[in-house]
C-alpha cells in the first residue's frame, strides 16, 4: 500500500499534510527512527486536538472571544487572583461545581466567564454559552412543541454551561420553574458559570417567587464559587481615558474604605 493511501485509510490528515516537512526536518536534525515516529504522531495528535477545540468552540455560541490573559486583574482589585488561578485549573469543571460572577454592568463578568469556557473547551470539554433570555426562549419553545424533556436533556450534555445576564429581565413563574428544572438537572452532574447584576437577595425578584428562588439558589450554591466584583465599569473607564466622560464622584463611604 502507498503511504498516501495509508494516511487516508487511517485518517491521518494532519500527518499527511505535514509528512514532507517532518521528514525534511528529521533528515536535517539527523533524528533516529523512534524520534521521527514520535514527531509524526505528535503532529497528528496536535492537529486533532486543535480541530477538536475549534469544533467545540464553533458549537459553543460564544458572543465574542476573549481570554484570561486579556483580562487585566490589576483593574479589578476586588477579584482575588488566587480564586482566578484556581478556577483556571478547571478543577471546578471536574467536580461539577458552579461559578457565579456578580456585579454591576461593565465590571467584567462576561469576559472571565467566556475566558474560562474557552479554557474548558481547549481541555476537551463540551461548552455552551446562552444568555438567560436565549435559554428561556429555547425552553419555552421546546415546551410549546412538546419536546421539553429532550431539550432539558440536551442542555445537560455540555460539561460547562455559561448562563449570562441573569437579572436584566424578570422571569414569569412559569419561566422560573423551567429554569429550576434545568438547574436541578445539572446539579452535581455538570458545571455552570452564571453572571448577574443582582445580588442573591434580589434573586427572589428576578424569579418572581421567593420559594422558587430559594430552591434554585440552594442547588446552584451548594458547590459554588461566588465572585463579587465591585468597582467601576471597564467600558466607562476606557471612555474616560479617551476624555469622553468626567471623573466619577467617589461616594464618601468608599473614600473612607480606601485608606
Ligand atoms: P459585564 O459582563 O460585567 O457587563 P464585560 O465582561 O462584558 O462586562 O466587560 C465589558 C468590556 O470590558 C469587555 O470588552 C471586556 O473585555 C472588557 N473588560 C472588562 N473588565 C476587564 C479587565 N479587567 N481587563 C480587560 N478587559 C476588561
Ligand atoms: Mg456581561
PDB file of C-alpha atoms and ligand atoms in Angstrom:
ATOM      1  CA  UNK A   1       0.000   0.000   0.000  1.00  0.00           C
ATOM      2  CA  UNK A   2       1.186   3.503  -0.808  1.00  0.00           C
ATOM      3  CA  UNK A   3       1.964   5.901   2.034  1.00  0.00           C
ATOM      4  CA  UNK A   4      -0.740   8.366   0.909  1.00  0.00           C
ATOM      5  CA  UNK A   5      -3.318   5.570   0.831  1.00  0.00           C
ATOM      6  CA  UNK A   6      -2.307   4.511   4.321  1.00  0.00           C
ATOM      7  CA  UNK A   7      -2.685   8.074   5.551  1.00  0.00           C
ATOM      8  CA  UNK A   8      -6.159   8.307   4.140  1.00  0.00           C
ATOM      9  CA  UNK A   9      -7.209   4.814   5.274  1.00  0.00           C
ATOM     10  CA  UNK A  10      -6.042   5.638   8.801  1.00  0.00           C
ATOM     11  CA  UNK A  11      -7.443   9.183   8.580  1.00  0.00           C
ATOM     12  CA  UNK A  12      -4.073  10.711   9.422  1.00  0.00           C
ATOM     13  CA  UNK A  13      -4.932  14.018   7.713  1.00  0.00           C
ATOM     14  CA  UNK A  14      -2.598  16.217   9.681  1.00  0.00           C
ATOM     15  CA  UNK A  15       0.337  13.885   9.255  1.00  0.00           C
ATOM     16  CA  UNK A  16      -0.393  13.583   5.549  1.00  0.00           C
ATOM     17  CA  UNK A  17      -0.222  17.360   5.234  1.00  0.00           C
ATOM     18  CA  UNK A  18       2.968  17.687   7.268  1.00  0.00           C
ATOM     19  CA  UNK A  19       4.773  14.493   6.315  1.00  0.00           C
ATOM     20  CA  UNK A  20       7.293  16.014   3.897  1.00  0.00           C
ATOM     21  CA  UNK A  21       8.175  18.818   6.307  1.00  0.00           C
ATOM     22  CA  UNK A  22       8.605  16.374   9.184  1.00  0.00           C
ATOM     23  CA  UNK A  23      10.876  14.099   7.116  1.00  0.00           C
ATOM     24  CA  UNK A  24      12.911  17.045   5.911  1.00  0.00           C
ATOM     25  CA  UNK A  25      13.414  18.284   9.477  1.00  0.00           C
ATOM     26  CA  UNK A  26      14.260  14.762  10.622  1.00  0.00           C
ATOM     27  CA  UNK A  27      16.953  14.482   7.958  1.00  0.00           C
ATOM     28  CA  UNK A  28      18.370  17.887   8.883  1.00  0.00           C
ATOM     29  CA  UNK A  29      18.464  17.060  12.590  1.00  0.00           C
ATOM     30  CA  UNK A  30      19.609  13.514  11.868  1.00  0.00           C
ATOM     31  CA  UNK A  31      16.831  12.021  14.031  1.00  0.00           C
ATOM     32  CA  UNK A  32      16.566   8.316  14.818  1.00  0.00           C
ATOM     33  CA  UNK A  33      13.570   6.192  13.716  1.00  0.00           C
ATOM     34  CA  UNK A  34      11.937   6.397  17.119  1.00  0.00           C
ATOM     35  CA  UNK A  35      12.239  10.174  17.193  1.00  0.00           C
ATOM     36  CA  UNK A  36      10.828  10.526  13.679  1.00  0.00           C
ATOM     37  CA  UNK A  37       7.882   8.328  14.608  1.00  0.00           C
ATOM     38  CA  UNK A  38       7.327  10.433  17.743  1.00  0.00           C
ATOM     39  CA  UNK A  39       7.406  13.665  15.704  1.00  0.00           C
ATOM     40  CA  UNK A  40       4.972  12.219  13.191  1.00  0.00           C
ATOM     41  CA  UNK A  41       2.452  11.027  15.765  1.00  0.00           C
ATOM     42  CA  UNK A  42       2.811  14.218  17.810  1.00  0.00           C
ATOM     43  CA  UNK A  43       1.931  16.203  14.689  1.00  0.00           C
ATOM     44  CA  UNK A  44      -1.226  14.170  14.117  1.00  0.00           C
ATOM     45  CA  UNK A  45      -2.153  14.413  17.802  1.00  0.00           C
ATOM     46  CA  UNK A  46      -1.704  18.205  17.935  1.00  0.00           C
ATOM     47  CA  UNK A  47      -3.728  18.648  14.753  1.00  0.00           C
ATOM     48  CA  UNK A  48      -6.589  16.554  16.104  1.00  0.00           C
ATOM     49  CA  UNK A  49      -6.578  18.398  19.393  1.00  0.00           C
ATOM     50  CA  UNK A  50      -6.688  21.728  17.614  1.00  0.00           C
ATOM     51  CA  UNK A  51      -9.529  20.604  15.376  1.00  0.00           C
ATOM     52  CA  UNK A  52     -11.461  19.307  18.381  1.00  0.00           C
ATOM     53  CA  UNK A  53     -11.103  22.629  20.176  1.00  0.00           C
ATOM     54  CA  UNK A  54     -12.190  24.534  17.078  1.00  0.00           C
ATOM     55  CA  UNK A  55     -15.246  22.377  16.661  1.00  0.00           C
ATOM     56  CA  UNK A  56     -16.204  22.714  20.348  1.00  0.00           C
ATOM     57  CA  UNK A  57     -15.743  26.483  20.143  1.00  0.00           C
ATOM     58  CA  UNK A  58     -17.823  26.759  16.990  1.00  0.00           C
ATOM     59  CA  UNK A  59     -20.692  24.931  18.718  1.00  0.00           C
ATOM     60  CA  UNK A  60     -20.400  26.979  21.887  1.00  0.00           C
ATOM     61  CA  UNK A  61     -22.193  30.102  20.593  1.00  0.00           C
ATOM     62  CA  UNK A  62     -19.785  32.422  22.362  1.00  0.00           C
ATOM     63  CA  UNK A  63     -20.773  36.039  21.595  1.00  0.00           C
ATOM     64  CA  UNK A  64     -17.102  37.026  21.390  1.00  0.00           C
ATOM     65  CA  UNK A  65     -13.717  35.553  22.159  1.00  0.00           C
ATOM     66  CA  UNK A  66     -11.541  36.885  24.978  1.00  0.00           C
ATOM     67  CA  UNK A  67      -9.018  35.039  27.056  1.00  0.00           C
ATOM     68  CA  UNK A  68      -7.956  35.165  30.684  1.00  0.00           C
ATOM     69  CA  UNK A  69      -4.609  36.538  29.546  1.00  0.00           C
ATOM     70  CA  UNK A  70      -6.501  39.537  28.138  1.00  0.00           C
ATOM     71  CA  UNK A  71      -8.216  40.132  31.482  1.00  0.00           C
ATOM     72  CA  UNK A  72      -6.417  42.811  33.476  1.00  0.00           C
ATOM     73  CA  UNK A  73      -6.661  41.695  37.095  1.00  0.00           C
ATOM     74  CA  UNK A  74      -4.938  44.878  38.269  1.00  0.00           C
ATOM     75  CA  UNK A  75      -8.017  46.803  37.129  1.00  0.00           C
ATOM     76  CA  UNK A  76     -10.290  44.797  39.445  1.00  0.00           C
ATOM     77  CA  UNK A  77      -8.712  44.563  42.901  1.00  0.00           C
ATOM     78  CA  UNK A  78     -11.995  43.090  44.159  1.00  0.00           C
ATOM     79  CA  UNK A  79     -11.212  39.873  42.267  1.00  0.00           C
ATOM     80  CA  UNK A  80      -8.926  37.557  44.225  1.00  0.00           C
ATOM     81  CA  UNK A  81      -6.104  36.389  41.951  1.00  0.00           C
ATOM     82  CA  UNK A  82      -5.869  33.129  43.820  1.00  0.00           C
ATOM     83  CA  UNK A  83      -9.512  32.349  43.050  1.00  0.00           C
ATOM     84  CA  UNK A  84      -8.981  33.057  39.345  1.00  0.00           C
ATOM     85  CA  UNK A  85      -5.849  30.902  39.308  1.00  0.00           C
ATOM     86  CA  UNK A  86      -7.775  28.130  40.988  1.00  0.00           C
ATOM     87  CA  UNK A  87     -10.680  28.386  38.536  1.00  0.00           C
ATOM     88  CA  UNK A  88      -8.359  28.413  35.533  1.00  0.00           C
ATOM     89  CA  UNK A  89      -7.080  24.997  36.614  1.00  0.00           C
ATOM     90  CA  UNK A  90     -10.638  23.864  35.702  1.00  0.00           C
ATOM     91  CA  UNK A  91     -10.878  21.624  38.737  1.00  0.00           C
ATOM     92  CA  UNK A  92     -14.371  23.111  39.255  1.00  0.00           C
ATOM     93  CA  UNK A  93     -15.425  21.564  35.942  1.00  0.00           C
ATOM     94  CA  UNK A  94     -14.083  18.185  37.008  1.00  0.00           C
ATOM     95  CA  UNK A  95     -16.073  18.432  40.239  1.00  0.00           C
ATOM     96  CA  UNK A  96     -19.242  19.716  38.500  1.00  0.00           C
ATOM     97  CA  UNK A  97     -19.170  22.862  40.618  1.00  0.00           C
ATOM     98  CA  UNK A  98     -20.585  26.249  39.681  1.00  0.00           C
ATOM     99  CA  UNK A  99     -19.165  29.748  39.458  1.00  0.00           C
ATOM    100  CA  UNK A 100     -21.264  32.858  39.957  1.00  0.00           C
ATOM    101  CA  UNK A 101     -19.971  36.257  38.909  1.00  0.00           C
ATOM    102  CA  UNK A 102     -21.893  39.124  40.471  1.00  0.00           C
ATOM    103  CA  UNK A 103     -21.510  42.837  39.889  1.00  0.00           C
ATOM    104  CA  UNK A 104     -22.784  45.935  38.119  1.00  0.00           C
ATOM    105  CA  UNK A 105     -22.643  46.308  34.314  1.00  0.00           C
ATOM    106  CA  UNK A 106     -19.251  46.560  32.670  1.00  0.00           C
ATOM    107  CA  UNK A 107     -17.083  45.428  35.592  1.00  0.00           C
ATOM    108  CA  UNK A 108     -16.007  42.297  33.736  1.00  0.00           C
ATOM    109  CA  UNK A 109     -18.325  39.353  34.342  1.00  0.00           C
ATOM    110  CA  UNK A 110     -18.943  38.037  30.838  1.00  0.00           C
ATOM    111  CA  UNK A 111     -15.263  38.330  29.910  1.00  0.00           C
ATOM    112  CA  UNK A 112     -13.925  35.917  32.582  1.00  0.00           C
ATOM    113  CA  UNK A 113     -16.936  33.636  32.004  1.00  0.00           C
ATOM    114  CA  UNK A 114     -16.064  33.374  28.301  1.00  0.00           C
ATOM    115  CA  UNK A 115     -12.357  33.016  29.054  1.00  0.00           C
ATOM    116  CA  UNK A 116     -12.949  30.104  31.437  1.00  0.00           C
ATOM    117  CA  UNK A 117     -15.282  28.481  28.922  1.00  0.00           C
ATOM    118  CA  UNK A 118     -12.598  28.696  26.230  1.00  0.00           C
ATOM    119  CA  UNK A 119     -10.103  27.102  28.591  1.00  0.00           C
ATOM    120  CA  UNK A 120     -12.571  24.312  29.298  1.00  0.00           C
ATOM    121  CA  UNK A 121     -13.098  23.755  25.554  1.00  0.00           C
ATOM    122  CA  UNK A 122      -9.344  23.602  24.983  1.00  0.00           C
ATOM    123  CA  UNK A 123      -9.139  20.985  27.705  1.00  0.00           C
ATOM    124  CA  UNK A 124     -11.620  18.821  25.793  1.00  0.00           C
ATOM    125  CA  UNK A 125     -14.924  19.789  27.423  1.00  0.00           C
ATOM    126  CA  UNK A 126     -18.112  20.486  25.550  1.00  0.00           C
ATOM    127  CA  UNK A 127     -19.251  24.030  26.361  1.00  0.00           C
ATOM    128  CA  UNK A 128     -22.306  26.178  25.651  1.00  0.00           C
ATOM    129  CA  UNK A 129     -22.983  29.878  26.161  1.00  0.00           C
ATOM    130  CA  UNK A 130     -26.507  31.277  26.479  1.00  0.00           C
ATOM    131  CA  UNK A 131     -27.938  34.458  27.871  1.00  0.00           C
ATOM    132  CA  UNK A 132     -30.780  33.793  30.272  1.00  0.00           C
ATOM    133  CA  UNK A 133     -33.089  35.245  27.640  1.00  0.00           C
ATOM    134  CA  UNK A 134     -31.846  32.794  24.983  1.00  0.00           C
ATOM    135  CA  UNK A 135     -32.229  29.945  27.440  1.00  0.00           C
ATOM    136  CA  UNK A 136     -35.804  30.930  28.222  1.00  0.00           C
ATOM    137  CA  UNK A 137     -36.695  31.226  24.536  1.00  0.00           C
ATOM    138  CA  UNK A 138     -35.229  27.779  23.927  1.00  0.00           C
ATOM    139  CA  UNK A 139     -37.063  26.155  26.837  1.00  0.00           C
ATOM    140  CA  UNK A 140     -40.399  27.889  26.223  1.00  0.00           C
ATOM    141  CA  UNK A 141     -40.330  26.948  22.554  1.00  0.00           C
ATOM    142  CA  UNK A 142     -39.438  23.360  23.392  1.00  0.00           C
ATOM    143  CA  UNK A 143     -42.368  23.151  25.768  1.00  0.00           C
ATOM    144  CA  UNK A 144     -44.769  24.570  23.174  1.00  0.00           C
ATOM    145  CA  UNK A 145     -43.517  21.994  20.711  1.00  0.00           C
ATOM    146  CA  UNK A 146     -43.820  19.160  23.203  1.00  0.00           C
ATOM    147  CA  UNK A 147     -40.117  18.392  23.357  1.00  0.00           C
ATOM    148  CA  UNK A 148     -39.186  19.996  26.663  1.00  0.00           C
ATOM    149  CA  UNK A 149     -37.829  16.766  28.095  1.00  0.00           C
ATOM    150  CA  UNK A 150     -35.457  16.279  25.165  1.00  0.00           C
ATOM    151  CA  UNK A 151     -34.360  19.906  25.281  1.00  0.00           C
ATOM    152  CA  UNK A 152     -33.603  19.712  29.002  1.00  0.00           C
ATOM    153  CA  UNK A 153     -31.661  16.535  28.394  1.00  0.00           C
ATOM    154  CA  UNK A 154     -29.624  18.206  25.635  1.00  0.00           C
ATOM    155  CA  UNK A 155     -28.796  21.053  27.970  1.00  0.00           C
ATOM    156  CA  UNK A 156     -27.172  18.630  30.372  1.00  0.00           C
ATOM    157  CA  UNK A 157     -24.605  17.475  27.775  1.00  0.00           C
ATOM    158  CA  UNK A 158     -22.194  20.427  27.884  1.00  0.00           C
ATOM    159  CA  UNK A 159     -19.699  19.959  30.723  1.00  0.00           C
ATOM    160  CA  UNK A 160     -19.826  23.718  31.192  1.00  0.00           C
ATOM    161  CA  UNK A 161     -22.856  25.901  30.550  1.00  0.00           C
ATOM    162  CA  UNK A 162     -22.451  29.664  30.779  1.00  0.00           C
ATOM    163  CA  UNK A 163     -25.682  31.485  31.609  1.00  0.00           C
ATOM    164  CA  UNK A 164     -25.137  35.174  31.106  1.00  0.00           C
ATOM    165  CA  UNK A 165     -27.140  38.171  32.249  1.00  0.00           C
ATOM    166  CA  UNK A 166     -29.359  36.796  34.952  1.00  0.00           C
ATOM    167  CA  UNK A 167     -31.364  39.632  36.393  1.00  0.00           C
ATOM    168  CA  UNK A 168     -31.816  42.006  33.480  1.00  0.00           C
ATOM    169  CA  UNK A 169     -35.221  40.578  32.684  1.00  0.00           C
ATOM    170  CA  UNK A 170     -37.640  39.319  35.319  1.00  0.00           C
ATOM    171  CA  UNK A 171     -38.971  35.817  34.679  1.00  0.00           C
ATOM    172  CA  UNK A 172     -42.568  34.738  34.865  1.00  0.00           C
ATOM    173  CA  UNK A 173     -43.376  31.986  37.379  1.00  0.00           C
ATOM    174  CA  UNK A 174     -43.553  29.522  34.523  1.00  0.00           C
ATOM    175  CA  UNK A 175     -40.148  30.519  33.220  1.00  0.00           C
ATOM    176  CA  UNK A 176     -38.669  30.394  36.714  1.00  0.00           C
ATOM    177  CA  UNK A 177     -39.904  26.859  37.136  1.00  0.00           C
ATOM    178  CA  UNK A 178     -38.353  25.885  33.772  1.00  0.00           C
ATOM    179  CA  UNK A 179     -35.105  27.415  34.975  1.00  0.00           C
ATOM    180  CA  UNK A 180     -35.352  25.441  38.194  1.00  0.00           C
ATOM    181  CA  UNK A 181     -35.762  22.217  36.225  1.00  0.00           C
ATOM    182  CA  UNK A 182     -32.586  22.932  34.280  1.00  0.00           C
ATOM    183  CA  UNK A 183     -30.623  23.745  37.433  1.00  0.00           C
ATOM    184  CA  UNK A 184     -31.894  20.584  39.104  1.00  0.00           C
ATOM    185  CA  UNK A 185     -30.907  18.516  36.042  1.00  0.00           C
ATOM    186  CA  UNK A 186     -27.345  19.795  36.029  1.00  0.00           C
ATOM    187  CA  UNK A 187     -26.924  19.790  39.797  1.00  0.00           C
ATOM    188  CA  UNK A 188     -23.840  17.738  40.781  1.00  0.00           C
ATOM    189  CA  UNK A 189     -23.535  16.496  37.192  1.00  0.00           C
ATOM    190  CA  UNK A 190     -22.100  19.406  35.213  1.00  0.00           C
ATOM    191  CA  UNK A 191     -20.859  22.927  35.864  1.00  0.00           C
ATOM    192  CA  UNK A 192     -22.417  26.285  35.207  1.00  0.00           C
ATOM    193  CA  UNK A 193     -20.998  29.768  35.196  1.00  0.00           C
ATOM    194  CA  UNK A 194     -23.655  32.371  35.894  1.00  0.00           C
ATOM    195  CA  UNK A 195     -23.372  36.115  35.706  1.00  0.00           C
ATOM    196  CA  UNK A 196     -25.751  38.583  37.284  1.00  0.00           C
ATOM    197  CA  UNK A 197     -26.037  42.267  38.010  1.00  0.00           C
ATOM    198  CA  UNK A 198     -28.213  41.448  41.021  1.00  0.00           C
ATOM    199  CA  UNK A 199     -27.050  40.201  44.393  1.00  0.00           C
ATOM    200  CA  UNK A 200     -28.538  36.975  45.727  1.00  0.00           C
ATOM    201  CA  UNK A 201     -31.030  38.785  47.962  1.00  0.00           C
ATOM    202  CA  UNK A 202     -32.631  40.214  44.825  1.00  0.00           C
ATOM    203  CA  UNK A 203     -32.927  36.871  43.039  1.00  0.00           C
ATOM    204  CA  UNK A 204     -36.396  36.376  44.529  1.00  0.00           C
ATOM    205  CA  UNK A 205     -37.468  39.369  42.460  1.00  0.00           C
ATOM    206  CA  UNK A 206     -35.886  38.010  39.245  1.00  0.00           C
ATOM    207  CA  UNK A 207     -37.665  34.699  39.626  1.00  0.00           C
ATOM    208  CA  UNK A 208     -40.869  36.315  40.810  1.00  0.00           C
ATOM    209  CA  UNK A 209     -41.164  33.836  43.657  1.00  0.00           C
ATOM    210  CA  UNK A 210     -39.042  33.560  46.799  1.00  0.00           C
ATOM    211  CA  UNK A 211     -39.692  29.857  47.291  1.00  0.00           C
ATOM    212  CA  UNK A 212     -38.516  29.011  43.760  1.00  0.00           C
ATOM    213  CA  UNK A 213     -35.578  31.389  44.044  1.00  0.00           C
ATOM    214  CA  UNK A 214     -34.537  29.694  47.273  1.00  0.00           C
ATOM    215  CA  UNK A 215     -34.774  26.253  45.684  1.00  0.00           C
ATOM    216  CA  UNK A 216     -32.729  27.454  42.702  1.00  0.00           C
ATOM    217  CA  UNK A 217     -30.063  29.110  44.853  1.00  0.00           C
ATOM    218  CA  UNK A 218     -29.914  26.096  47.141  1.00  0.00           C
ATOM    219  CA  UNK A 219     -28.801  23.843  44.291  1.00  0.00           C
ATOM    220  CA  UNK A 220     -26.701  26.407  42.471  1.00  0.00           C
ATOM    221  CA  UNK A 221     -24.720  27.407  45.518  1.00  0.00           C
ATOM    222  CA  UNK A 222     -24.279  24.047  47.215  1.00  0.00           C
ATOM    223  CA  UNK A 223     -20.974  23.635  45.349  1.00  0.00           C
ATOM    224  CA  UNK A 224     -20.092  27.042  44.006  1.00  0.00           C
ATOM    225  CA  UNK A 225     -17.584  29.847  43.970  1.00  0.00           C
ATOM    226  CA  UNK A 226     -19.074  33.331  44.101  1.00  0.00           C
ATOM    227  CA  UNK A 227     -17.036  36.234  42.818  1.00  0.00           C
ATOM    228  CA  UNK A 228     -18.387  39.603  43.833  1.00  0.00           C
ATOM    229  CA  UNK A 229     -16.975  42.203  41.511  1.00  0.00           C
ATOM    230  CA  UNK A 230     -17.141  45.757  42.715  1.00  0.00           C
ATOM    231  CA  UNK A 231     -15.876  48.959  41.266  1.00  0.00           C
ATOM    232  CA  UNK A 232     -16.082  50.840  38.060  1.00  0.00           C
ATOM    233  CA  UNK A 233     -17.215  49.745  34.617  1.00  0.00           C
ATOM    234  CA  UNK A 234     -14.270  48.891  32.387  1.00  0.00           C
ATOM    235  CA  UNK A 235     -16.198  50.229  29.420  1.00  0.00           C
ATOM    236  CA  UNK A 236     -16.643  53.603  31.108  1.00  0.00           C
ATOM    237  CA  UNK A 237     -13.015  53.686  32.183  1.00  0.00           C
ATOM    238  CA  UNK A 238     -11.960  53.323  28.560  1.00  0.00           C
ATOM    239  CA  UNK A 239     -14.273  56.182  27.580  1.00  0.00           C
ATOM    240  CA  UNK A 240     -12.954  58.309  30.423  1.00  0.00           C
ATOM    241  CA  UNK A 241      -9.400  57.654  29.305  1.00  0.00           C
ATOM    242  CA  UNK A 242     -10.377  58.873  25.872  1.00  0.00           C
ATOM    243  CA  UNK A 243     -11.701  62.062  27.501  1.00  0.00           C
ATOM    244  CA  UNK A 244     -15.329  61.332  26.691  1.00  0.00           C
ATOM    245  CA  UNK A 245     -16.524  61.319  30.318  1.00  0.00           C
ATOM    246  CA  UNK A 246     -15.776  63.144  33.543  1.00  0.00           C
ATOM    247  CA  UNK A 247     -14.098  61.545  36.566  1.00  0.00           C
ATOM    248  CA  UNK A 248     -16.593  59.608  38.730  1.00  0.00           C
ATOM    249  CA  UNK A 249     -17.685  61.069  42.020  1.00  0.00           C
ATOM    250  CA  UNK A 250     -16.439  58.686  44.680  1.00  0.00           C
ATOM    251  CA  UNK A 251     -19.053  58.160  47.413  1.00  0.00           C
ATOM    252  CA  UNK A 252     -17.876  59.221  50.887  1.00  0.00           C
ATOM    253  CA  UNK A 253     -18.148  55.666  52.211  1.00  0.00           C
ATOM    254  CA  UNK A 254     -15.799  54.287  49.544  1.00  0.00           C
ATOM    255  CA  UNK A 255     -13.248  57.030  50.096  1.00  0.00           C
ATOM    256  CA  UNK A 256     -13.191  56.069  53.767  1.00  0.00           C
ATOM    257  CA  UNK A 257     -12.562  52.413  52.880  1.00  0.00           C
ATOM    258  CA  UNK A 258      -9.701  53.174  50.579  1.00  0.00           C
ATOM    259  CA  UNK A 259      -7.304  54.185  53.351  1.00  0.00           C
TER     260      UNK A 259
HETATM  261  P1  LIG B   1     -20.018  42.739  32.208  1.00  0.00           P
HETATM  262  O1  LIG B   1     -20.340  41.376  31.709  1.00  0.00           O
HETATM  263  O2  LIG B   1     -19.712  42.781  33.675  1.00  0.00           O
HETATM  264  O3  LIG B   1     -21.040  43.755  31.833  1.00  0.00           O
HETATM  265  P2  LIG B   1     -17.842  42.505  30.351  1.00  0.00           P
HETATM  266  O4  LIG B   1     -17.169  41.283  30.856  1.00  0.00           O
HETATM  267  O5  LIG B   1     -18.660  42.362  29.107  1.00  0.00           O
HETATM  268  O6  LIG B   1     -18.683  43.205  31.495  1.00  0.00           O
HETATM  269  O7  LIG B   1     -16.739  43.631  30.106  1.00  0.00           O
HETATM  270  C1  LIG B   1     -17.019  44.792  29.325  1.00  0.00           C
HETATM  271  C2  LIG B   1     -15.853  45.041  28.366  1.00  0.00           C
HETATM  272  O8  LIG B   1     -14.720  45.433  29.110  1.00  0.00           O
HETATM  273  C3  LIG B   1     -15.438  43.798  27.588  1.00  0.00           C
HETATM  274  O9  LIG B   1     -14.979  44.208  26.333  1.00  0.00           O
HETATM  275  C4  LIG B   1     -14.290  43.233  28.410  1.00  0.00           C
HETATM  276  O10 LIG B   1     -13.380  42.527  27.615  1.00  0.00           O
HETATM  277  C5  LIG B   1     -13.672  44.488  28.987  1.00  0.00           C
HETATM  278  N1  LIG B   1     -13.132  44.260  30.329  1.00  0.00           N
HETATM  279  C6  LIG B   1     -13.811  44.283  31.486  1.00  0.00           C
HETATM  280  N2  LIG B   1     -13.013  44.101  32.543  1.00  0.00           N
HETATM  281  C7  LIG B   1     -11.769  43.971  32.046  1.00  0.00           C
HETATM  282  C8  LIG B   1     -10.477  43.771  32.623  1.00  0.00           C
HETATM  283  N3  LIG B   1     -10.322  43.683  33.960  1.00  0.00           N
HETATM  284  N4  LIG B   1      -9.411  43.657  31.788  1.00  0.00           N
HETATM  285  C9  LIG B   1      -9.580  43.759  30.441  1.00  0.00           C
HETATM  286  N5  LIG B   1     -10.754  43.953  29.835  1.00  0.00           N
HETATM  287  C10 LIG B   1     -11.842  44.070  30.618  1.00  0.00           C
HETATM  288 MG1  LIG B   2     -21.982  40.876  30.542  1.00  0.00          MG
END
